[in-house]
Coordinates of N, CA and C and ligand atoms in Angstrom, one line a residue:
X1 N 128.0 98.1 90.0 CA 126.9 99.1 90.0 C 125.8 98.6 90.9
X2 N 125.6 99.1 91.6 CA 124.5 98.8 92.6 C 122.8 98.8 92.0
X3 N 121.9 97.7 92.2 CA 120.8 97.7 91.7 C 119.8 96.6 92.8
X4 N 118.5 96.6 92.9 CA 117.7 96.6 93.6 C 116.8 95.2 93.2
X5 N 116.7 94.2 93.9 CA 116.0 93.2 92.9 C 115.6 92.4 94.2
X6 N 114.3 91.4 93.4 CA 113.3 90.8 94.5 C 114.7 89.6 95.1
X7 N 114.9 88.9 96.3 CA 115.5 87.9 96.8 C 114.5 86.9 96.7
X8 N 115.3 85.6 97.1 CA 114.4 84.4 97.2 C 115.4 83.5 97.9
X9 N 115.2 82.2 98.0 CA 115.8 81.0 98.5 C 117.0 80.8 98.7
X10 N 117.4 81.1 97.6 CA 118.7 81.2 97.0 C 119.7 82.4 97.4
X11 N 119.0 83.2 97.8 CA 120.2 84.5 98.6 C 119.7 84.4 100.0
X12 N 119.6 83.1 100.8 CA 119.6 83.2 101.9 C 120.8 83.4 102.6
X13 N 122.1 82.6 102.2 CA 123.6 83.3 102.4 C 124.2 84.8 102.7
X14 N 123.2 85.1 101.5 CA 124.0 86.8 101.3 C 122.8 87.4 102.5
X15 N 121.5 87.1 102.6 CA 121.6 87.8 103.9 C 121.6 87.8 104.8
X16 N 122.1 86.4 105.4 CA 122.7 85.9 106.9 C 124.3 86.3 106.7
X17 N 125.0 86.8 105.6 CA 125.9 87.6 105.5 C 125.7 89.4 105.7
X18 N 124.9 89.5 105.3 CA 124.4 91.0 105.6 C 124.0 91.1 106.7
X19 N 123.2 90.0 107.5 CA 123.0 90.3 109.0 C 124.1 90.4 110.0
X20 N 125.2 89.6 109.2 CA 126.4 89.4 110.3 C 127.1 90.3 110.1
X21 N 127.1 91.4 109.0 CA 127.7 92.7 109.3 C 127.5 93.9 109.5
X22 N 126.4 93.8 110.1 CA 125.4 94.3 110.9 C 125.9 94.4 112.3
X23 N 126.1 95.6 113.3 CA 126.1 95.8 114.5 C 125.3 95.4 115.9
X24 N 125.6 95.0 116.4 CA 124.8 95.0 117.8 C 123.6 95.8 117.7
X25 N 123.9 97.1 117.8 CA 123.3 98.4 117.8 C 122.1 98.1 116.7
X26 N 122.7 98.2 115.5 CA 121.4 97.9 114.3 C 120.7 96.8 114.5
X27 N 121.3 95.5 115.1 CA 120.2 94.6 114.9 C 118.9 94.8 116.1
X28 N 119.6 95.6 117.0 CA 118.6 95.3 118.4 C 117.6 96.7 117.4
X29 N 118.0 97.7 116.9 CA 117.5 98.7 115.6 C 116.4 97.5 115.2
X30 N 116.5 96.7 114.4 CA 115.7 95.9 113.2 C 114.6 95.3 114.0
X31 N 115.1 94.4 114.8 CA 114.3 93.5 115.4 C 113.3 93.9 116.8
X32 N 113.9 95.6 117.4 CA 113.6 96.3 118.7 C 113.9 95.5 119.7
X33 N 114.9 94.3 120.0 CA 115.4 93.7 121.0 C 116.4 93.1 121.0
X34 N 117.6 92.6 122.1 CA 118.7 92.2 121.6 C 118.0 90.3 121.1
X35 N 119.2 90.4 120.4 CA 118.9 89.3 119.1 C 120.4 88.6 119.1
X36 N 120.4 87.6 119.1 CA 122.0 86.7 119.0 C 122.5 86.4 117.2
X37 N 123.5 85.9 117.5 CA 123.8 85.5 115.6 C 122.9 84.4 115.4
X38 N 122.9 83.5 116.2 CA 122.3 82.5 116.0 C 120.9 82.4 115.8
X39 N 120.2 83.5 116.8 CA 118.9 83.1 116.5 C 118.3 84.4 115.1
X40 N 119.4 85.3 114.9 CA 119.6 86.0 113.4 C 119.1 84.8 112.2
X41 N 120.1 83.9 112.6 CA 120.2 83.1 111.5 C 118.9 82.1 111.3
X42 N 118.1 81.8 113.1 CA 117.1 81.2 112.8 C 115.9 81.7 111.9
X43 N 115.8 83.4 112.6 CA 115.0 84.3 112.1 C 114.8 83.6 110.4
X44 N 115.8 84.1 110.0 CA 116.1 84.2 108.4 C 116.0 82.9 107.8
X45 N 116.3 81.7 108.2 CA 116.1 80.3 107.7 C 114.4 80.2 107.9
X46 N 113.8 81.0 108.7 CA 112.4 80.4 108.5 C 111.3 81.6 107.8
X47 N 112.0 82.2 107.5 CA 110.8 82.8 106.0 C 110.5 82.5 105.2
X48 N 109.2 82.3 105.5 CA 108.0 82.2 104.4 C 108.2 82.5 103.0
X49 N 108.9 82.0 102.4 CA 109.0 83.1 100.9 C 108.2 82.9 99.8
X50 N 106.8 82.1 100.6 CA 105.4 82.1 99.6 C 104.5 83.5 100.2
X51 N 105.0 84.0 101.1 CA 104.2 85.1 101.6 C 105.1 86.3 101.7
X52 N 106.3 86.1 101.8 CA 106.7 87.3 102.7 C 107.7 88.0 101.3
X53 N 107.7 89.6 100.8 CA 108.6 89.9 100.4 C 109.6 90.8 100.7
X54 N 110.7 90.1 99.9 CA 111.9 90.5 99.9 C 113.0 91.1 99.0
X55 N 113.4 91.9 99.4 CA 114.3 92.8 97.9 C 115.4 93.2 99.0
X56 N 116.6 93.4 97.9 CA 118.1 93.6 98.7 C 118.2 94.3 97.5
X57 N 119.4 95.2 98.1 CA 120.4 96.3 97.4 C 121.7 95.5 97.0
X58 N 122.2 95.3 95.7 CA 123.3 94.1 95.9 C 124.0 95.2 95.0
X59 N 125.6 95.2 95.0 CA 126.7 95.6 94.8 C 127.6 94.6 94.4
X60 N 128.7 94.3 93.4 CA 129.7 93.4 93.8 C 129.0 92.2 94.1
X61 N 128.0 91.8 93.7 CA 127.4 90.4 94.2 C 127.1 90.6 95.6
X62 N 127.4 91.7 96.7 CA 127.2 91.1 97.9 C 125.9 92.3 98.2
X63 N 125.2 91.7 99.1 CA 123.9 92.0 99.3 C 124.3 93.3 100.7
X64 N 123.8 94.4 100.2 CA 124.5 95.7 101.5 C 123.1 96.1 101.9
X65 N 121.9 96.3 101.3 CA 120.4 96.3 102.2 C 119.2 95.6 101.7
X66 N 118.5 95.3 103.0 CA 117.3 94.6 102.3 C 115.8 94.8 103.4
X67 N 115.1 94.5 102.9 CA 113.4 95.2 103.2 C 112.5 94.1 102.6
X68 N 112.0 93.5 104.0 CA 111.4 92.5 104.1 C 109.9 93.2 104.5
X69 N 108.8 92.2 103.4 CA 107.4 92.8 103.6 C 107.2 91.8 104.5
X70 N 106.2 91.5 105.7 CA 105.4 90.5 106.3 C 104.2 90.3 106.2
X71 N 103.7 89.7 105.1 CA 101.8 89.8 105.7 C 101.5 89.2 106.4
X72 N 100.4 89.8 107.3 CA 100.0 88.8 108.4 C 98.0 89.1 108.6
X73 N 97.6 88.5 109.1 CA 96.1 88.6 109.3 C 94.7 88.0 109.0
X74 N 94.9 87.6 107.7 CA 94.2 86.4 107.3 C 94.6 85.7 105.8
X75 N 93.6 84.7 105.7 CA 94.1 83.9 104.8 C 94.4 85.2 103.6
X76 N 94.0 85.9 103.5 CA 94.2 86.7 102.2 C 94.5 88.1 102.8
X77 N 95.6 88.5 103.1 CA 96.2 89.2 104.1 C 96.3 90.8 103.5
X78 N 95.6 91.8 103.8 CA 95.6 93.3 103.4 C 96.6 93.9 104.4
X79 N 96.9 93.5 105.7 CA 98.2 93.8 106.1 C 99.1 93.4 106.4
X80 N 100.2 94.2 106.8 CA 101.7 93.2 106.6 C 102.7 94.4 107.4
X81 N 104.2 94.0 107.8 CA 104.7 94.8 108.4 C 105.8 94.6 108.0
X82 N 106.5 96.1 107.8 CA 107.8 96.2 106.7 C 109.1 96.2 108.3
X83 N 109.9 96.0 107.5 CA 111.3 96.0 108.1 C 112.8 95.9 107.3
X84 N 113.4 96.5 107.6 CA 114.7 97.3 106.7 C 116.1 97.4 107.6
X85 N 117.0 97.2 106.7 CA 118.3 97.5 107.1 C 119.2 97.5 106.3
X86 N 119.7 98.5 106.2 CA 121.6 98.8 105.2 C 122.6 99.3 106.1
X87 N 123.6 98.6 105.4 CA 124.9 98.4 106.1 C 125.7 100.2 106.0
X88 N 126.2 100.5 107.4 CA 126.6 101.5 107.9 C 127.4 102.3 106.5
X89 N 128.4 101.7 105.6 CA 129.1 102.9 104.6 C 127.7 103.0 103.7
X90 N 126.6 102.3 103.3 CA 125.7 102.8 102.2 C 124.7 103.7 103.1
X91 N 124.6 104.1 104.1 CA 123.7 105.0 104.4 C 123.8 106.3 103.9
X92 N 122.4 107.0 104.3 CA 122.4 108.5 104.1 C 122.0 108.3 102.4
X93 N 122.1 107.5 101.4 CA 122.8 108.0 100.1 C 121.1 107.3 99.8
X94 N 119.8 107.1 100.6 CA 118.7 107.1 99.6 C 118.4 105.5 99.2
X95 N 119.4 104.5 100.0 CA 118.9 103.2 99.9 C 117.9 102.4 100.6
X96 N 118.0 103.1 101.9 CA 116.7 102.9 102.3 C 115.3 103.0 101.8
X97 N 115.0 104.5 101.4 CA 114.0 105.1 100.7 C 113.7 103.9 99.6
X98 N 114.5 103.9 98.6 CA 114.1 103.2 97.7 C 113.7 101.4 97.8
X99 N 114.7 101.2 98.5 CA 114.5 99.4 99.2 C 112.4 99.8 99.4
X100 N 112.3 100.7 100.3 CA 110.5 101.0 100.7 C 109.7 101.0 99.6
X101 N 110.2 102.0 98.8 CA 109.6 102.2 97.7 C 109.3 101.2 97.2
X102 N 110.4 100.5 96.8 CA 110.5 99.2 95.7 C 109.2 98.3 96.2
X103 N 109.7 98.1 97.5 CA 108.9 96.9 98.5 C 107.3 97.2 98.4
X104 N 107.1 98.9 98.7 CA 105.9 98.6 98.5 C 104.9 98.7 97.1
X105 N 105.8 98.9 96.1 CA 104.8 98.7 94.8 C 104.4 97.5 94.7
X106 N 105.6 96.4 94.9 CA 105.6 94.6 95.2 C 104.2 94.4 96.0
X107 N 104.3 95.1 97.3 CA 103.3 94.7 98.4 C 101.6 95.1 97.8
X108 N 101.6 96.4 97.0 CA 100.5 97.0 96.5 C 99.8 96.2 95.8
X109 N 100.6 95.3 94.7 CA 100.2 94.5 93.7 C 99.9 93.4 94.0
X110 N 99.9 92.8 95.3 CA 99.6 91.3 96.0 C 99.0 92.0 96.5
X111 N 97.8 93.1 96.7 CA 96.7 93.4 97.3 C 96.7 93.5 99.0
X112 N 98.1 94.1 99.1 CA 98.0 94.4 100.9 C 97.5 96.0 100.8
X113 N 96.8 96.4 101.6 CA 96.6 98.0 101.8 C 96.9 98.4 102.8
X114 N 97.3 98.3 103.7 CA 98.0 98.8 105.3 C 99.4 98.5 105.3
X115 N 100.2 98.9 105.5 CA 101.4 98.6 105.9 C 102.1 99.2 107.1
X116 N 102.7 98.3 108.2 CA 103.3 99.0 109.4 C 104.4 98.6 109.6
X117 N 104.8 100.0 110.0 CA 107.1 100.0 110.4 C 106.4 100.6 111.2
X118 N 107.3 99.5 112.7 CA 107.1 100.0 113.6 C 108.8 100.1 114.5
X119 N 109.1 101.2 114.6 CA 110.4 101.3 115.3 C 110.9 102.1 116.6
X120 N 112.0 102.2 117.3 CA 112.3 102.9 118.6 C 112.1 104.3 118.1
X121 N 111.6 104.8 119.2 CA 111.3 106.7 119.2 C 112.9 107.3 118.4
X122 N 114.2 106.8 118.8 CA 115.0 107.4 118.3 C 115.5 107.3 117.5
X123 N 114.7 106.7 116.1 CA 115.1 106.2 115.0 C 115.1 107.0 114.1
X124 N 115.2 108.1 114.0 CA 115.2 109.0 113.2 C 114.8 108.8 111.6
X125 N 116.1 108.0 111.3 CA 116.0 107.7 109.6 C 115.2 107.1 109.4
X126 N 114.7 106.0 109.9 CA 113.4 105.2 110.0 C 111.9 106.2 109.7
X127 N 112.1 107.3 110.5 CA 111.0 107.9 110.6 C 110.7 108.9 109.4
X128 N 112.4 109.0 109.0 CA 111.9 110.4 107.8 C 111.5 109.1 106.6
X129 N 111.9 107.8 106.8 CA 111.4 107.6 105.3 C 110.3 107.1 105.5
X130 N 109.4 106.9 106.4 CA 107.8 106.8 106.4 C 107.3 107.6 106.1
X131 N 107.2 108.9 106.5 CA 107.4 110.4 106.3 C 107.3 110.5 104.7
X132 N 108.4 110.0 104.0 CA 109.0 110.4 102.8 C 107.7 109.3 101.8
X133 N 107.3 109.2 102.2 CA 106.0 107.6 102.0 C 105.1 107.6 102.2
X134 N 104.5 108.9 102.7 CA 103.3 109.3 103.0 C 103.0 108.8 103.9
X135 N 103.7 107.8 104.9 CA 103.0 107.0 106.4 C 102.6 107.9 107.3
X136 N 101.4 107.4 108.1 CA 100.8 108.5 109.2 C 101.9 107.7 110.5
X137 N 102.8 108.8 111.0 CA 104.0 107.9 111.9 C 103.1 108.8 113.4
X138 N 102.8 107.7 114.4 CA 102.7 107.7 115.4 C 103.4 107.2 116.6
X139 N 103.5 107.9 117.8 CA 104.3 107.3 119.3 C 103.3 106.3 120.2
X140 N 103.9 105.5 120.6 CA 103.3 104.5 121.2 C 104.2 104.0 122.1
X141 N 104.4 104.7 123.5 CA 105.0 103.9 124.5 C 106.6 103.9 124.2
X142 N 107.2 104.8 123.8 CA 108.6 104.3 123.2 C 108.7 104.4 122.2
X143 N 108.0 103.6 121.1 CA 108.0 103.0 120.2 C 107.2 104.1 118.7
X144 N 107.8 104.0 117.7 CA 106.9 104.4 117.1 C 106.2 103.8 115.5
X145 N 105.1 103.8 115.5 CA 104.1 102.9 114.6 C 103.8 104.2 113.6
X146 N 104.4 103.3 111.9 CA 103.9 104.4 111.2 C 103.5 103.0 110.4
X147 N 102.3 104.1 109.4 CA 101.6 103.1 108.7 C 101.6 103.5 107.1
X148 N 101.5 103.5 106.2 CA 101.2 103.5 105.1 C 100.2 102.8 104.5
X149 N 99.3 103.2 103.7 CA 97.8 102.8 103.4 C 97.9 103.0 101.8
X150 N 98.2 101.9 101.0 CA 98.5 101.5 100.1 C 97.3 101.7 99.1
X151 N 97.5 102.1 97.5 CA 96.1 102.1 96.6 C 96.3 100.6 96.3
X152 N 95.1 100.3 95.4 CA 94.5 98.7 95.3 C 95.6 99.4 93.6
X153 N 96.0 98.0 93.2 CA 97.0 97.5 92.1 C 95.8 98.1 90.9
X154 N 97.0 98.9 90.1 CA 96.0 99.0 88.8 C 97.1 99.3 87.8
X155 N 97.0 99.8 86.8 CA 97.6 99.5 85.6 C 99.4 100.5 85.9
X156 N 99.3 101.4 86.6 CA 100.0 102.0 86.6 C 101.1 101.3 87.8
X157 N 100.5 100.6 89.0 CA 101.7 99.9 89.8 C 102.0 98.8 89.1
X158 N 101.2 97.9 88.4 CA 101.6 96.9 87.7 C 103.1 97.3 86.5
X159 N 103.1 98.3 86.2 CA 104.1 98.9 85.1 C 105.1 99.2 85.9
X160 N 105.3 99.7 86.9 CA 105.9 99.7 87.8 C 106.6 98.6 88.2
X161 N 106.1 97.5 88.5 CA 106.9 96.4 89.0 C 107.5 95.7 87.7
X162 N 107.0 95.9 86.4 CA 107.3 95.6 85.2 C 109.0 95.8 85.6
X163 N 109.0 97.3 85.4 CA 110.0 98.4 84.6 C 111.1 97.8 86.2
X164 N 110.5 98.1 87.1 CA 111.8 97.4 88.5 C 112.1 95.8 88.2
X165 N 111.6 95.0 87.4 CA 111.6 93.8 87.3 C 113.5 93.7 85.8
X166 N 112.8 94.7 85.0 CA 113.8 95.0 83.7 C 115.0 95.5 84.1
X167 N 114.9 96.7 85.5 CA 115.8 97.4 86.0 C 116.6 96.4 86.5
X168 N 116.3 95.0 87.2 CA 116.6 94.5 87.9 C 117.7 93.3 86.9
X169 N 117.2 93.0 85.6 CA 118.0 92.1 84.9 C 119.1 93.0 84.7
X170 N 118.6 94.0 84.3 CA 120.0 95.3 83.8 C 121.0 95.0 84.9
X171 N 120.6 95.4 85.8 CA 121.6 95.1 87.2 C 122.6 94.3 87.4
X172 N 121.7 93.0 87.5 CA 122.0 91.9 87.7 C 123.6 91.6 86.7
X173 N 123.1 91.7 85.4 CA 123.9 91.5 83.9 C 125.0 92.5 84.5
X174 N 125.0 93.5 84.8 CA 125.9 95.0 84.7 C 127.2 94.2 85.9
X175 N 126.3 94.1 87.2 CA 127.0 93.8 88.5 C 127.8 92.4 88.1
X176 N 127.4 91.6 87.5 CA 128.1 89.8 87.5 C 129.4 90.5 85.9
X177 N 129.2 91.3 85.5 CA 130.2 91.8 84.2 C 131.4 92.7 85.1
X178 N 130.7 93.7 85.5 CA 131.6 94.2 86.8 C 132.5 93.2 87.2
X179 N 131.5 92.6 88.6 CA 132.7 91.7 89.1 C 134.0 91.0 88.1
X180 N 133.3 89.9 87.4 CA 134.3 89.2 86.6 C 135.4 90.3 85.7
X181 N 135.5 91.5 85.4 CA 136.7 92.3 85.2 C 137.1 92.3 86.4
X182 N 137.0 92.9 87.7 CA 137.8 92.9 88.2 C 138.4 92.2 89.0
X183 N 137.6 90.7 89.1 CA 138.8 88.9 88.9 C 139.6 88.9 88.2
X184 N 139.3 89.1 86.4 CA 140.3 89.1 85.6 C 141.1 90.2 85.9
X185 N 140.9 91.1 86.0 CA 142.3 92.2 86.5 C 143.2 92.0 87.3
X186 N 142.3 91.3 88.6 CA 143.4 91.1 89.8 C 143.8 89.7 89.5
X187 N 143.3 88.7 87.9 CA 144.4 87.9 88.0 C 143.3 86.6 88.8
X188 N 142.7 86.3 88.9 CA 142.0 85.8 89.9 C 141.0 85.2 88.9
X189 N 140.4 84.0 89.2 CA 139.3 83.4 88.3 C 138.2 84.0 88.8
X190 N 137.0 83.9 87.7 CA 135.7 84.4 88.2 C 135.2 83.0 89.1
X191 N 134.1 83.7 90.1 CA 133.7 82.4 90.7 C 133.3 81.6 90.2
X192 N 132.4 81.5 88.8 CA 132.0 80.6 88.0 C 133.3 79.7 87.2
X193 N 134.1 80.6 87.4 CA 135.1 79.9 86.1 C 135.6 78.6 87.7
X194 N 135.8 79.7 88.8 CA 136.4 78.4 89.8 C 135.8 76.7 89.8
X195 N 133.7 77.4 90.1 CA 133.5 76.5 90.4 C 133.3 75.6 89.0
X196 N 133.5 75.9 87.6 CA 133.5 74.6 86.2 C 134.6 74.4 86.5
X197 N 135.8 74.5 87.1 CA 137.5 74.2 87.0 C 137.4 72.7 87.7
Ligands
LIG201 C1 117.0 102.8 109.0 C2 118.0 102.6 107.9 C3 117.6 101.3 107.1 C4 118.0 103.8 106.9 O1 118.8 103.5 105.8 P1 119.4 104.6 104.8 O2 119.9 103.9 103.6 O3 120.4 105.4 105.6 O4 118.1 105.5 104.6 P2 118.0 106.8 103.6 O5 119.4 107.0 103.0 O6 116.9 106.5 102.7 O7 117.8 107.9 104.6 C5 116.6 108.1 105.3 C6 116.5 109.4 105.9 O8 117.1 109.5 107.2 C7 118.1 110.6 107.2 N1 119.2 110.1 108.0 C8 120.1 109.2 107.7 N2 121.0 109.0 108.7 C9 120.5 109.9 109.7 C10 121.0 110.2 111.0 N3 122.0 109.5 111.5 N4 120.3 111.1 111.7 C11 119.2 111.7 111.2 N5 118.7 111.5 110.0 C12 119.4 110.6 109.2 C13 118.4 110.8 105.7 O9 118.9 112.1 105.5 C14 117.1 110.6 105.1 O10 116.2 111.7 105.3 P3 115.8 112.6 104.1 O11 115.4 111.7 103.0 O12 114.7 113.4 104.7 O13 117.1 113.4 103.8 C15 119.4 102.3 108.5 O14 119.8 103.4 109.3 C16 119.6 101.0 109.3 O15 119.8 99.9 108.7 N6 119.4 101.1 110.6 C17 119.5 99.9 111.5 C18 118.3 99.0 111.3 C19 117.0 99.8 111.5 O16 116.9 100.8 112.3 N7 115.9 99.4 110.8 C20 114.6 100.1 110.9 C21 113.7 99.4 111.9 S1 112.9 98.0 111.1

């Protein structure tokens, strides 16, 4: 069952796994330039993860999209700059949208109010979910900068990140029960049972 939950340290694997199944095409998409595996992998080994948030779409244990917040600007940072990517069979189906969504109730409640996706003019899906987010999306040279202007955290986003926090144990529990049936079906140990063996 697919569910939505914050990443940290510890799923740095699954998303240098998710980067590598990732196309040419999408990453030069993510990053707006060509990008190697390697320096993919530097990218991702040096995040901040006292500043910067991050949430993935996981399935099956494996992580298929994720939407990284950036704050940047000063010591106590009101802006920050989003960035997103899901893997080619989960598109169209509303994972994007929501990875945003998610990210920005997270971002709202750490007191950022500006937020900017900035991506290539031909990015279409990029641009309807700014769009779908109330962002004012503008052209710049090619490029297009949309922004989203975030309310200040109050009792109702706070419940919010509550309820996606609960959603996210459910998940979690549902997806690690999942998998291990269908180890035990195909006969196969669960990974946990491999690694106590
Ligand atoms: C951008 C990206 C994350 C969208 O992911 P997704 O899960 O398909 O997004 P959603 O399903 O929420 O769809 C977003 C919108 O784009 C539309 N869309 C999806 N694919 C489309 C396509 N090929 N052409 C036009 N519109 C498309 C969807 O219909 C939806 O619009 P709607 O809500 O008005 O119907 C994904 O395409 C991707 O990873 N691209 C490569 C990396 C990238 O471009 N990142 C963004 C720059 S940081």
């Amino acid at each position: 069952m697919p569910f939505i939950r914050k990443l940290g340290p510890t799923d740095l694997n699954r998303l240098k796994d998710h980067f590598a199944r990732l196309d040419y095409n999408d990453r030069y998409l993510r990053f707006g330039h060509q990008i190697s595996d390697s320096a993919v992998n530097d990218y991702l080994e040096r995040i901040d993860w006292t500043q910067a948030i991050v949430l993935g779409q996981l399935e099956n244990g494996v992580l298929r999209g994720a939407v990284e917040i950036v704050p940047f600007g000063s010591s106590v940072p009101e802006k920050a700059e989003l960035a997103l990517t899901v893997e080619k069979p989960w598109r169209g189906a509303g994972v994007g949208r929501e990875l945003c969504r998610n990210a920005l109730i997270l971002a709202c409640n750490r007191g950022i109010h500006d937020v900017m996706m900035i991506c290539l003019a031909e990015n279409v899906p990029m641009q309807r979910i700014a769009r779908k987010l109330n962002g004012r999306v503008m052209r710049l040279d090619g490029e297009i900068e949309s922004r989203v202007i975030l309310p200040r955290p109050g009792p109702w986003s706070l419940l919010q990140e509550g309820l996606m926090g609960s959603a996210a144990i459910v998940g979690e529990v549902a997806d690690q029960w999942a998998t291990r049936q269908v180890s035990n079906e195909c006969g196969a140990p669960a990974a946990d049972d491999r690694s106590a063996a």
